[in-house]
Coordinates of C-alpha atoms in Angstrom, one line a residue:
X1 CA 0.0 0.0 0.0
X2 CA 2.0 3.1 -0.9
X3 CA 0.9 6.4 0.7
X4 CA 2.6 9.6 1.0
X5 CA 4.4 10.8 3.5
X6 CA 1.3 13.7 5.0
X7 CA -1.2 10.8 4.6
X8 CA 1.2 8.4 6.5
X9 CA 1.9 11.2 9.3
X10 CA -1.9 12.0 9.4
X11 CA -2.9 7.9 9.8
X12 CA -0.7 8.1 12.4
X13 CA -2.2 10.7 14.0
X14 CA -5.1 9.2 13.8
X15 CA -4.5 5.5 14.4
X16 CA -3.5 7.3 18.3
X17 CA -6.6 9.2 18.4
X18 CA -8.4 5.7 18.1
X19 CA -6.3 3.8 20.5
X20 CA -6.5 6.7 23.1
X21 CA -10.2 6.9 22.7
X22 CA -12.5 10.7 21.9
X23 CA -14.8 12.0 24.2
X24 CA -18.2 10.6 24.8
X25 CA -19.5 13.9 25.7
X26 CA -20.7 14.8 22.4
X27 CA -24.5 13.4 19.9
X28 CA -23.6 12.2 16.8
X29 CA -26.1 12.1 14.2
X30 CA -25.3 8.4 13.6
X31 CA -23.9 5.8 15.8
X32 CA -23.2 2.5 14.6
X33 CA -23.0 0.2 17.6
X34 CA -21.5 -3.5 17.1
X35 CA -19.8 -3.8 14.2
X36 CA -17.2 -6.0 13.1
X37 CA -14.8 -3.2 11.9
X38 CA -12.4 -3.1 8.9
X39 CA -10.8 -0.4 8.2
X40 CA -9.5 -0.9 4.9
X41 CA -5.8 -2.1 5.6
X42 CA -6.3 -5.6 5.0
X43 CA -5.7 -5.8 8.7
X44 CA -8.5 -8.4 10.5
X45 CA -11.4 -6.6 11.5
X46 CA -12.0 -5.6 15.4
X47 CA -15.5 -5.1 17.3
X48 CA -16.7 -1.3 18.7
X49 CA -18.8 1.2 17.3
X50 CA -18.6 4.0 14.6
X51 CA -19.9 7.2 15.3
X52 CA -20.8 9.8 12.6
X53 CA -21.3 13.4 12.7
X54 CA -21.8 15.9 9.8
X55 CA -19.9 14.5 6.7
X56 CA -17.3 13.3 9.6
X57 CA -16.3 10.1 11.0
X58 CA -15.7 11.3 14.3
X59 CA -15.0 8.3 16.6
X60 CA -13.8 4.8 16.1
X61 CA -13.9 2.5 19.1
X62 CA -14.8 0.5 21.9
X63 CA -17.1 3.1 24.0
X64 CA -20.5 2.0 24.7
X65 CA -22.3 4.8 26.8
X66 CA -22.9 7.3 23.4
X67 CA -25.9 9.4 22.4
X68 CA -27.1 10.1 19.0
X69 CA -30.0 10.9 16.9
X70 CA -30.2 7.7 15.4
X71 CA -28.5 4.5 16.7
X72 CA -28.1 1.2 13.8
X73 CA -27.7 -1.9 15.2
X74 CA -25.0 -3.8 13.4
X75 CA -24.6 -6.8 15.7
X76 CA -22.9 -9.6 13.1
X77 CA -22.6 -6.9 10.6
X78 CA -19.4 -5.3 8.8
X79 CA -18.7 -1.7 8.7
X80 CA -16.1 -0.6 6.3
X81 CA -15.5 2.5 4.3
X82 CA -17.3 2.9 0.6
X83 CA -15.9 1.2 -1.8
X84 CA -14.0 3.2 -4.7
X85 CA -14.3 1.8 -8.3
X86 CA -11.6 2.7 -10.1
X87 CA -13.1 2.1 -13.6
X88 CA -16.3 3.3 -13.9
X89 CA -18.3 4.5 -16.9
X90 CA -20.1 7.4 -16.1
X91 CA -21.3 9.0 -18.9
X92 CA -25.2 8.9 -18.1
X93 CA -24.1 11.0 -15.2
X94 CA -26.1 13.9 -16.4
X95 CA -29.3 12.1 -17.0
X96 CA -28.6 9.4 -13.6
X97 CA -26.9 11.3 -11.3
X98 CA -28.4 9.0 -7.8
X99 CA -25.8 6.7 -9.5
X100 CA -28.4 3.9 -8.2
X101 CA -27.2 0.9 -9.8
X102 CA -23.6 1.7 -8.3
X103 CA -24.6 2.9 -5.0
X104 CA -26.5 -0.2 -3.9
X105 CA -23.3 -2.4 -4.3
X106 CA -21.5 -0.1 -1.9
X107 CA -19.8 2.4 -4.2
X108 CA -19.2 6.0 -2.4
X109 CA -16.6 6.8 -4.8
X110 CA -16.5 6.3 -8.8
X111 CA -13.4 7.2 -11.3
X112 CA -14.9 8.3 -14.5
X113 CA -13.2 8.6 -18.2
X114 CA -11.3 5.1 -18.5
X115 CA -10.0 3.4 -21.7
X116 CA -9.3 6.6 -23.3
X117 CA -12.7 8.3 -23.4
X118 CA -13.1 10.9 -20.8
X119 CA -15.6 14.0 -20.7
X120 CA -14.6 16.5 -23.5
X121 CA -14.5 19.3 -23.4
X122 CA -13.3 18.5 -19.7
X123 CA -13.4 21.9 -17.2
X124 CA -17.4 22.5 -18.1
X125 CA -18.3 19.2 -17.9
X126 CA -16.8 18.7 -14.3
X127 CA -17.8 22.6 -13.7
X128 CA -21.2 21.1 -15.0
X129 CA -21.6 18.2 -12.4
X130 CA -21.2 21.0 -9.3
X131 CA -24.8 22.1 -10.0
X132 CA -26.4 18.0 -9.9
X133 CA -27.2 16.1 -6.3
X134 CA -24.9 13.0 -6.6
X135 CA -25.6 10.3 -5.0
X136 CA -22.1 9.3 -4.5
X137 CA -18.3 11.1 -5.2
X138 CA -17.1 11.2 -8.9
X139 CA -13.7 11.7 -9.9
X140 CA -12.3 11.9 -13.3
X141 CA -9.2 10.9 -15.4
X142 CA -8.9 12.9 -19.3
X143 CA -9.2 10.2 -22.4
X144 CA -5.8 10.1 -24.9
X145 CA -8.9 8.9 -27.6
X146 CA -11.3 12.4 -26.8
X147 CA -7.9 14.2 -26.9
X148 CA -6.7 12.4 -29.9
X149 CA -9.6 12.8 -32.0
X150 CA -10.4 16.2 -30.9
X151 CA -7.0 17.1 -32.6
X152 CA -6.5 14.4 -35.5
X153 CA -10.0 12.9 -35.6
X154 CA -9.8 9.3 -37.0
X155 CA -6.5 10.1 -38.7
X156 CA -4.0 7.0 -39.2
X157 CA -1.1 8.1 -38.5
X158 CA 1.8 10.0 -35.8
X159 CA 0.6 13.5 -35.1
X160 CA 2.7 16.3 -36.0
X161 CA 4.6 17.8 -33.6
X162 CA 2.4 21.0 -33.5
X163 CA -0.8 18.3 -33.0
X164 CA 1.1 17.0 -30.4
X165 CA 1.9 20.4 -28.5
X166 CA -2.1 20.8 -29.1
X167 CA -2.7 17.1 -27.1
X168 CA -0.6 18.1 -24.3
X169 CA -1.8 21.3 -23.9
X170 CA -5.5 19.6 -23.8
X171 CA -4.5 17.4 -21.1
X172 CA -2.9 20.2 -19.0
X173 CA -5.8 22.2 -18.9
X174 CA -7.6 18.7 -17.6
X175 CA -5.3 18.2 -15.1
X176 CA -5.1 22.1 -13.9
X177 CA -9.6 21.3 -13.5
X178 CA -8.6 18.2 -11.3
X179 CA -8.1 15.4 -13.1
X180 CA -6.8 12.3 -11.5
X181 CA -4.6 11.4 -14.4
X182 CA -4.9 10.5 -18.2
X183 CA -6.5 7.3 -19.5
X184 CA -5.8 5.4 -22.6
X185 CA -8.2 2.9 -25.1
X186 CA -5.4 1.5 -27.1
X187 CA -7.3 -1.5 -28.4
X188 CA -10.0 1.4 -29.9
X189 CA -10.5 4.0 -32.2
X190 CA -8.3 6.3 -32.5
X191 CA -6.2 5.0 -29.9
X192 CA -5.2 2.3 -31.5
X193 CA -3.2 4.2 -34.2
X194 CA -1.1 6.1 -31.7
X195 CA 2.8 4.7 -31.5
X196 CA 4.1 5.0 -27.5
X197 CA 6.3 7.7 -27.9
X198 CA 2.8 9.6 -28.6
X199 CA 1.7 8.0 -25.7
X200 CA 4.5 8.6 -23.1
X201 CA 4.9 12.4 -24.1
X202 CA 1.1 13.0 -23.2
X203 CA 1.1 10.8 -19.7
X204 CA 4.6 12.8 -18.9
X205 CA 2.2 15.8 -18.9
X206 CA 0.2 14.0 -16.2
X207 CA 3.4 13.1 -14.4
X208 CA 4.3 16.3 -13.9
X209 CA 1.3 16.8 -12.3
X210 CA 1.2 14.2 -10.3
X211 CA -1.4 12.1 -11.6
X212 CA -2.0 8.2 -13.1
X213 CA -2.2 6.5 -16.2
X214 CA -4.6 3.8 -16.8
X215 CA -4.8 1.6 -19.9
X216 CA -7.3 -0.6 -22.0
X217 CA -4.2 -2.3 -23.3
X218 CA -3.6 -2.7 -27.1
X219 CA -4.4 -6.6 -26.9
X220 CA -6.0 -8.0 -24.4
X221 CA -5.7 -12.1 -26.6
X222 CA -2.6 -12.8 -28.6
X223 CA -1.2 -9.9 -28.4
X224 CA -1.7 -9.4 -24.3
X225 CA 2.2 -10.3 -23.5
X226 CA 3.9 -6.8 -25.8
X227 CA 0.4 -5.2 -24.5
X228 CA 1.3 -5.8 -20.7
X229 CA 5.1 -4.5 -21.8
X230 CA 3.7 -1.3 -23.5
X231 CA 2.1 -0.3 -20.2
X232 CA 5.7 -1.0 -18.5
X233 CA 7.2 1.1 -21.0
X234 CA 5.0 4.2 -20.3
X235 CA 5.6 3.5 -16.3
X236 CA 9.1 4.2 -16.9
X237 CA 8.9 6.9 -19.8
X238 CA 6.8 9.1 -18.1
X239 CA 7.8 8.1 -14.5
X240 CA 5.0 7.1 -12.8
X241 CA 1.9 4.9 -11.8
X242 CA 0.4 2.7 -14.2
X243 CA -2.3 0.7 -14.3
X244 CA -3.3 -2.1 -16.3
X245 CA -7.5 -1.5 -16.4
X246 CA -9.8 -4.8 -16.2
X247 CA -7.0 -7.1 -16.8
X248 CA -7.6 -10.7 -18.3
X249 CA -6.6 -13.3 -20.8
X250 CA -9.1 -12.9 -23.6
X251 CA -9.6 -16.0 -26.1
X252 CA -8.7 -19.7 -25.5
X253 CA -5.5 -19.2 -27.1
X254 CA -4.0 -17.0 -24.0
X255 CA -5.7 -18.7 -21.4
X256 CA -3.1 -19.7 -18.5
X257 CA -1.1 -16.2 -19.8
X258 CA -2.2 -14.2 -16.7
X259 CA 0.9 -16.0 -14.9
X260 CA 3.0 -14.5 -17.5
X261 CA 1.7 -11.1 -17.4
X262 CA 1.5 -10.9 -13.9
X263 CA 5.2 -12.4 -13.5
X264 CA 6.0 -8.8 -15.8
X265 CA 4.2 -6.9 -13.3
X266 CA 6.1 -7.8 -10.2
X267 CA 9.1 -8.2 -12.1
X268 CA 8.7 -4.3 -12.9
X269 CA 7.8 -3.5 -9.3
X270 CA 10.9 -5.2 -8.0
X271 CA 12.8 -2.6 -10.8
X272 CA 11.2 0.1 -8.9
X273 CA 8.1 1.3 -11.1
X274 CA 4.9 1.3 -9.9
X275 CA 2.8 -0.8 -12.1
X276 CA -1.2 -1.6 -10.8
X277 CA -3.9 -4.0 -11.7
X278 CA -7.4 -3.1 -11.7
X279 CA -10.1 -5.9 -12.2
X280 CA -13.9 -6.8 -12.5
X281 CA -15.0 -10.3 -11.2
X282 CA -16.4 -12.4 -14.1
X283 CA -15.3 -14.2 -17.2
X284 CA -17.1 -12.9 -19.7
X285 CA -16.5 -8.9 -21.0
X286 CA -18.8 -6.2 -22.6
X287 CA -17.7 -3.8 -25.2
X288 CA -19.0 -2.5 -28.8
X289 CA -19.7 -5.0 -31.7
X290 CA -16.6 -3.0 -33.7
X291 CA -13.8 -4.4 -31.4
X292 CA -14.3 -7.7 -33.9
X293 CA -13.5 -6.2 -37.1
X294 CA -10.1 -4.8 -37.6
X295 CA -9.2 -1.5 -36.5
X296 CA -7.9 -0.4 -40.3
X297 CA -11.2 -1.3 -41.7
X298 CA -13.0 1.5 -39.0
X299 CA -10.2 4.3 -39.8
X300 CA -11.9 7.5 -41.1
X301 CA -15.1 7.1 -39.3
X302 CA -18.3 5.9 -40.6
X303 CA -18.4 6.8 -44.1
X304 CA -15.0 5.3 -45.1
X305 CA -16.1 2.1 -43.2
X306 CA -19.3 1.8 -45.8
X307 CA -16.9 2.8 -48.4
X308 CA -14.5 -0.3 -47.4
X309 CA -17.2 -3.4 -47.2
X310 CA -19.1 -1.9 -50.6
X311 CA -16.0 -3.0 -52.4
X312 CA -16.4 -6.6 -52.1
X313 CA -12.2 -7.5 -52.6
X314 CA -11.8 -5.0 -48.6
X315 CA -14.9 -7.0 -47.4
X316 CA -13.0 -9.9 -48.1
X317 CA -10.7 -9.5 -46.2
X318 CA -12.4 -7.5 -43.2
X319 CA -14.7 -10.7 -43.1
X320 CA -11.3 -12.8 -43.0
X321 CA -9.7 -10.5 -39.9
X322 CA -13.0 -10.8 -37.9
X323 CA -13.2 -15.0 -38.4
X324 CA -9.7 -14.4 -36.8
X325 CA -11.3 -12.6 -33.9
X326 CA -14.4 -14.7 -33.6
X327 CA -11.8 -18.0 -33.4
X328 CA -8.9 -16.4 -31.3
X329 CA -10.2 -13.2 -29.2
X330 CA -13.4 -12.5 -27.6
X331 CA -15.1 -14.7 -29.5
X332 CA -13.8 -17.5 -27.9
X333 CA -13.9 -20.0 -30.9
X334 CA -18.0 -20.3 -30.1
X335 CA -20.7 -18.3 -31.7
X336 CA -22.4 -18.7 -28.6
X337 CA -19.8 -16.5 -26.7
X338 CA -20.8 -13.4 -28.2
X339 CA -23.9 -12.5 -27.2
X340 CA -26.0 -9.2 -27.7
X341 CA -26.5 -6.3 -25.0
X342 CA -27.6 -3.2 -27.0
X343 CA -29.1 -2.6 -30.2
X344 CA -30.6 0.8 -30.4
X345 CA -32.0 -0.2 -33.7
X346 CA -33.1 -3.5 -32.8
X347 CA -33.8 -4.0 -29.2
X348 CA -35.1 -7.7 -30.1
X349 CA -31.5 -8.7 -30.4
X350 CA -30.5 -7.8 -27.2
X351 CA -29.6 -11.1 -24.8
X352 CA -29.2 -12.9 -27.6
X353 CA -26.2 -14.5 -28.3
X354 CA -24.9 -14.8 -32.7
X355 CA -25.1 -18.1 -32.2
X356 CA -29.1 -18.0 -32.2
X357 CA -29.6 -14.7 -34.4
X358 CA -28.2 -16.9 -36.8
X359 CA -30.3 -19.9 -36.0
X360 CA -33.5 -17.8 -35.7
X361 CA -32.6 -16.8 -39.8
X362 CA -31.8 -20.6 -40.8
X363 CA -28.4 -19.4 -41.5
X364 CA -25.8 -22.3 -40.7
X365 CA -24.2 -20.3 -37.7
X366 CA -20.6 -20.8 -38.4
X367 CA -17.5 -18.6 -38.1
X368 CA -18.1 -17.4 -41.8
X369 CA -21.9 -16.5 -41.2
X370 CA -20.8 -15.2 -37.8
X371 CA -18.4 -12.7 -39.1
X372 CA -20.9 -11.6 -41.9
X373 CA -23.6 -10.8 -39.7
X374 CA -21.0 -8.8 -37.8
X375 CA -20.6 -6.6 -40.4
X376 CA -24.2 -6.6 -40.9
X377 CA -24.8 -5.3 -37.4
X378 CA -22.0 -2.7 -37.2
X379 CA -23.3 -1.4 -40.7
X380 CA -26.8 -1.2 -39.8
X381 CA -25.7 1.1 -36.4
X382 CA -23.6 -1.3 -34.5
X383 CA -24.2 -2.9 -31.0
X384 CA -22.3 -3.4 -27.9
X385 CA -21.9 -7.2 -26.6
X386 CA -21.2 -9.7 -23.8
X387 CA -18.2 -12.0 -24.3
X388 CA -17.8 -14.8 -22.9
X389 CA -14.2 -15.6 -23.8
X390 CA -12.4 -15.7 -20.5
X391 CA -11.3 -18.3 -18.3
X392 CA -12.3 -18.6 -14.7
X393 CA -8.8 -19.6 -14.0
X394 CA -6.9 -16.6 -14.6
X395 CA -9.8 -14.3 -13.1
X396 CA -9.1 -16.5 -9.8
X397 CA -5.0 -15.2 -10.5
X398 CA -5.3 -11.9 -11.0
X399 CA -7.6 -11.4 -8.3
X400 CA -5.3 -12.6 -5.5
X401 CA -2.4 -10.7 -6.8
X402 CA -1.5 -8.0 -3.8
X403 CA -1.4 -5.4 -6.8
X404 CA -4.8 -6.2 -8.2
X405 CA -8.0 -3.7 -7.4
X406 CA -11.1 -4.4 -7.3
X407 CA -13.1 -2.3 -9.9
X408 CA -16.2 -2.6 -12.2
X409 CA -16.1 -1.4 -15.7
X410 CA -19.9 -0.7 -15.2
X411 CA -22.0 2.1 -16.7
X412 CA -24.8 3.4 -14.8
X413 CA -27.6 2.0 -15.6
X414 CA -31.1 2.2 -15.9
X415 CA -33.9 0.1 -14.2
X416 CA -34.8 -2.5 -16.9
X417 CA -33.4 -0.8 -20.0
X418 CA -31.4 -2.8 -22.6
X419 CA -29.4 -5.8 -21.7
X420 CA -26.4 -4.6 -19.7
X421 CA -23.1 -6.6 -18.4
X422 CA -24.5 -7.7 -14.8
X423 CA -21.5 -6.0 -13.2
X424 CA -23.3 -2.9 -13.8
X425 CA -25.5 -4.1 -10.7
X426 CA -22.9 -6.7 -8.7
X427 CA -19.4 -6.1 -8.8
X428 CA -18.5 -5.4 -5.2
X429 CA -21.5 -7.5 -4.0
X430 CA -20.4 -10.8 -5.8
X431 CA -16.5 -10.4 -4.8
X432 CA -17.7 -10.3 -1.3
X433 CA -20.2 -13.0 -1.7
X434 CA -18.5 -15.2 -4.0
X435 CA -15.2 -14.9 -3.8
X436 CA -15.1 -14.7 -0.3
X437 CA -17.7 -16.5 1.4
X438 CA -18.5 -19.4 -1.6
X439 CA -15.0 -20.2 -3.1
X440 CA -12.7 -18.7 0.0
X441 CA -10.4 -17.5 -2.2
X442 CA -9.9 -14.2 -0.3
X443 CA -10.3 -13.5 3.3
X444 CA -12.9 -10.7 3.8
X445 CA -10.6 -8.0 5.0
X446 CA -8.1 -8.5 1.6
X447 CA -10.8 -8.0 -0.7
X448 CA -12.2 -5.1 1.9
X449 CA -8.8 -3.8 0.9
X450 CA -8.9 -4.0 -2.5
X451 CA -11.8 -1.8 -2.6
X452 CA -11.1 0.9 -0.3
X453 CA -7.3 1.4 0.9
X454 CA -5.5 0.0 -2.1
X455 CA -7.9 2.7 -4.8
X456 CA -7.5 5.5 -2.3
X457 CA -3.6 4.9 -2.1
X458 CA -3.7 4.8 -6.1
X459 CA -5.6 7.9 -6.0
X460 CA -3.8 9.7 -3.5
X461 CA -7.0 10.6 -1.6
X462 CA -5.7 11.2 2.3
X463 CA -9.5 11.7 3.5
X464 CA -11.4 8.2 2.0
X465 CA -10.8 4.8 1.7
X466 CA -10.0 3.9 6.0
X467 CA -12.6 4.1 8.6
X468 CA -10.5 6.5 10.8
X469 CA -11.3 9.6 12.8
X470 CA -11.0 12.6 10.6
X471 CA -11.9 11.3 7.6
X472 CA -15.2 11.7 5.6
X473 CA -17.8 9.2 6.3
X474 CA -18.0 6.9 3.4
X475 CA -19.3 4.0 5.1
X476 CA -21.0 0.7 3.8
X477 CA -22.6 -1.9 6.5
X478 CA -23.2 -5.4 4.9
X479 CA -24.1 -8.6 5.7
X480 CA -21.1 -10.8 5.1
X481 CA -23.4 -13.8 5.4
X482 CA -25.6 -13.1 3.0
X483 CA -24.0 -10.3 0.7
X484 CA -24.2 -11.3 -2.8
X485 CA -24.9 -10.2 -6.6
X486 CA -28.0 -11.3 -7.9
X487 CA -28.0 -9.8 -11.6
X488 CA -27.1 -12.6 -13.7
X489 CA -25.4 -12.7 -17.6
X490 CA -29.4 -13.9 -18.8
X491 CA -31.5 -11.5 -16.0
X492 CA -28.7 -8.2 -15.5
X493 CA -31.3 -6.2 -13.5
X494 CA -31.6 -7.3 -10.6
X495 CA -30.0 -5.5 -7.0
X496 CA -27.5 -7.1 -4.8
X497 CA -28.3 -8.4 -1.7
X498 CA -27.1 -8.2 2.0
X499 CA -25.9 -4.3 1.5
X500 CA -27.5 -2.7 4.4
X501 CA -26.2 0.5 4.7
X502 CA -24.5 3.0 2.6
X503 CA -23.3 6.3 3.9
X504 CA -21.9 8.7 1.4
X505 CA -20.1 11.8 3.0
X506 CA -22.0 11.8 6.2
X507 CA -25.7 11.0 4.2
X508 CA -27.3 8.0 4.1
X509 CA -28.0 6.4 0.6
X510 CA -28.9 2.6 1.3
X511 CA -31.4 1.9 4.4
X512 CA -31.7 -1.1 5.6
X513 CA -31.5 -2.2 1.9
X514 CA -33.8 0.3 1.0
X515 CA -32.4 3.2 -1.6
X516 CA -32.8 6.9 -0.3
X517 CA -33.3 9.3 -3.2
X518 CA -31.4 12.6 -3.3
X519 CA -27.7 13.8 -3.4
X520 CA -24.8 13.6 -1.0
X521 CA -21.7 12.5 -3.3
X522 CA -19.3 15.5 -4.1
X523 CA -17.1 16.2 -7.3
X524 CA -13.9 15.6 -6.7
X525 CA -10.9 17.0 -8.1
X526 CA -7.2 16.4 -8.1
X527 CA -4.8 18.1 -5.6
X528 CA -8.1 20.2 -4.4
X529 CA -10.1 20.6 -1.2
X530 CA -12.9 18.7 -1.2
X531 CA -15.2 19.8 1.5

């Protein structure tokens, strides 16, 4: 867990405060009496009573004679702080700001603008989100792809050097609005046609500003190994953190590889860089229908792409390059592995896998008819998708790895619309439940850890992520022997279970399982008081 040196000073501080005990002379506006306590250090968890005034945690310990206006009973309960998802797509923000779907699993605290596609232009948009209730704290990284394409648009190919003083200046002006660091989507458009160098000298400009760099690697199937490396390479170019974002083996060719790439990660730790792992708990992933069809055959934008599969020689071979992706990346080698979460111009699709679109036309549903109807979709408006192309294997290896974060790749969502990845509803839940409790491959306080301590040390936050005096009450009270995720790859809309209480900055979201409208979450930005 690396902290600086104030935060370490202040934990300190406050780690005395606890053992010495505060003054019971005083009525908090919540007291939680009973609880098993973790405080998000991965240290074993300890029984006393929480008390909460204002947007405050203002005692921690074993004293039993307290007043306060309202007293929960967590007798066989854990209280820990919120959890913070580090990868979190928030762009409904504006039209979901409750942020209900992430809330009920536990979430006080939500890093926005992964994979290269933060908010653009960046100061309004945050300036924007000061004038919504929130119903938990969002924070922000800037997107190399919203950056990119603001300057080049879809252009294949290095930027000139006055383009590239244009990028950096873009992601200055994010980080001087807060931003917690720049974020890259290497595997997507236009990402994908940026070199390193390109790369390096635009996260040097969120170095020197003290912030991270998060990446949806460049390959994530055969080529994961140089993918894993490239990341490295930017850790050391630019000097600082690095994460690898929702890391996993895609395709049964790379199954088993997450010993290799994770072997790269603490080999570059013990060099002295500070290389992360961020992760969401299932085997299957979720992103847009294009990431089948090679990148070259999207460059341009729309109108070139129609251009490209009217001539029938380019279709060719764009049908060839997505059987290759079908057989040896997300697709898994099945038909049935890709199956259909949105279709804005065909919601009858959605939950349905190609496998049985095809079936349901009497096509013969092979790689070949797959990939056509691929091209069909994307041409007709595109769609996102489930894949199930992972193996439970490595998700069980990076999970355990001390480096590796909890986080859930989820976009807000709406009750009941369109057919969304169920991590959207039960990340944090379903770690908990399990992970911990079913397949004990975790004790409770690790994975308490990975959601709160280790994401607030990435993030540099010195007032979230422990349950100590002094810092803001982000506070989630759960029943470790029932908490679980019930939304489920073929029913995604469903709550958790066995999250009791949520507490975001002093307000209470979740009541005794029971979702409290209004705001309470705060915008947070970089290097900034947040009061």
């Amino acid at each position: 867990m690396a902290l600086s040196s104030s935060s370490l000073i202040r934990l300190s501080i406050l780690y005395i405060l606890f053992f010495v005990g505060c003054s019971p002379n005083i009525e908090y506006d919540f007291l939680i009496e009973g609880a098993h306590i973790y405080v998000g250090d991965g240290a074993a968890p300890f029984e006393g009573n929480v008390g909460i005034k204002g947007d405050e945690i203002h005692y921690v310990g074993s004293y039993t004679n307290l007043s306060a206006k309202r007293v929960i009973e967590a007798n066989g309960l854990a209280v820990c702080p919120g959890f913070i998802d580090v990868h979190a797509h928030l762009e409904p923000l504006m039209q979901l700001p409750e942020s209900e779907s992430h809330v009920r699993q536990g979430v006080t605290t939500a890093l926005g603008g992964p994979d290269g596609g933060g908010p653009d232009p960046f100061v309004s948009y945050l300036d924007s989100l000061e004038e919504l209730d929130l119903g938990m704290n969002v924070a922000f990284l800037v997107g190399h792809n919203r950056v990119r394409a603001r300057v080049m648009e879809l252009a294949r190919r290095a930027p000139t050097a006055q383009e590239l003083s244009q990028m950096q200046q873009i992601v200055q002006e994010a980080m001087d609005a807060g931003a917690y660091g720049l974020s890259t989507g290497l595997k997507y458009l236009p990402g994908t046609f940026a070199k390193t160098d390109e790369v390096i000298a635009l996260a040097k400009v969120a170095a020197q500003n003290e912030g991270i760099y998060t990446s949806h690697i460049r390959e994530e199937g055969l080529g994961l190994l140089p993918a894993v490396r490239e990341v490295i390479d930017v850790a050391s170019g630019a000097q600082m953190t690095a994460v690898i974002t929702h890391h996993k083996a895609m395709g049964q060719p790379m199954w088993g590889a997450s010993s290799q790439t994770l072997g790269l990660v603490d080999s570059a730790r013990e060099a002295g860089l500070d290389v992360r792992i961020d992760q969401y708990p299932y085997n299957a992933s979720y992103t847009g229908i294009s990431v089948l069809i090679p990148s070259w055959g999207l460059a341009g934008g729309r109108e070139a792409f129609l251009s490209r599969i009217a001539d029938n020689s380019i279709r060719d071979s764009l049908l060839r390059g997505i059987v290759f992706n079908l057989q040896n990346d997300r697709g898994g080698g099945d038909l049935r592995r890709v199956q259909l979460a949105r279709v804005r111009w065909n919601p009858e699709m959605e939950g349905k896998t190609l496998f049985e679109c095809l079936i349901e036309e009497e096509i013969e549903p092979t790689l070949e008819n797959g990939a056509k109807l691929v091209l069909d979709i994307q041409e007709a408006g595109g769609a996102s998708a489930i894949y199930h192309a992972m193996d439970d294997q490595d998700v069980d290896r990076i999970m355990v790895h001390p480096q590796t974060m909890i986080a859930s790749d989820g976009r807000l969502a709406r009750w009941q619309e369109g057919h969304p990845h169920p991590r959207w509803y039960g990340t944090f839940p379903r770690v908990l439940g399990h992970y911990v409790r079913e397949k004990e491959l975790l004790p409770l306080e690790t994975a308490i850890h990975k959601m709160t301590g280790l994401p607030a040390s990435l993030l540099n936050l010195d007032d979230r992520g422990y349950l100590t005096v002094g810092f803001k009450a982000d506070i989630v009270i759960f029943d470790p022997k029932t908490v679980i995720d019930k939304a489920t790859f073929e029913k995604p809309h469903q709550y958790p279970e066995g999250i009791r209480y949520v507490f975001c900055n002093g307000v209470l979201k979740v009541d005794q399982g029971r979702f409290q409208p209004g705001g309470g979450g705060k915008v947070l930005r970089r290097n900034s008081v947040n009061l």
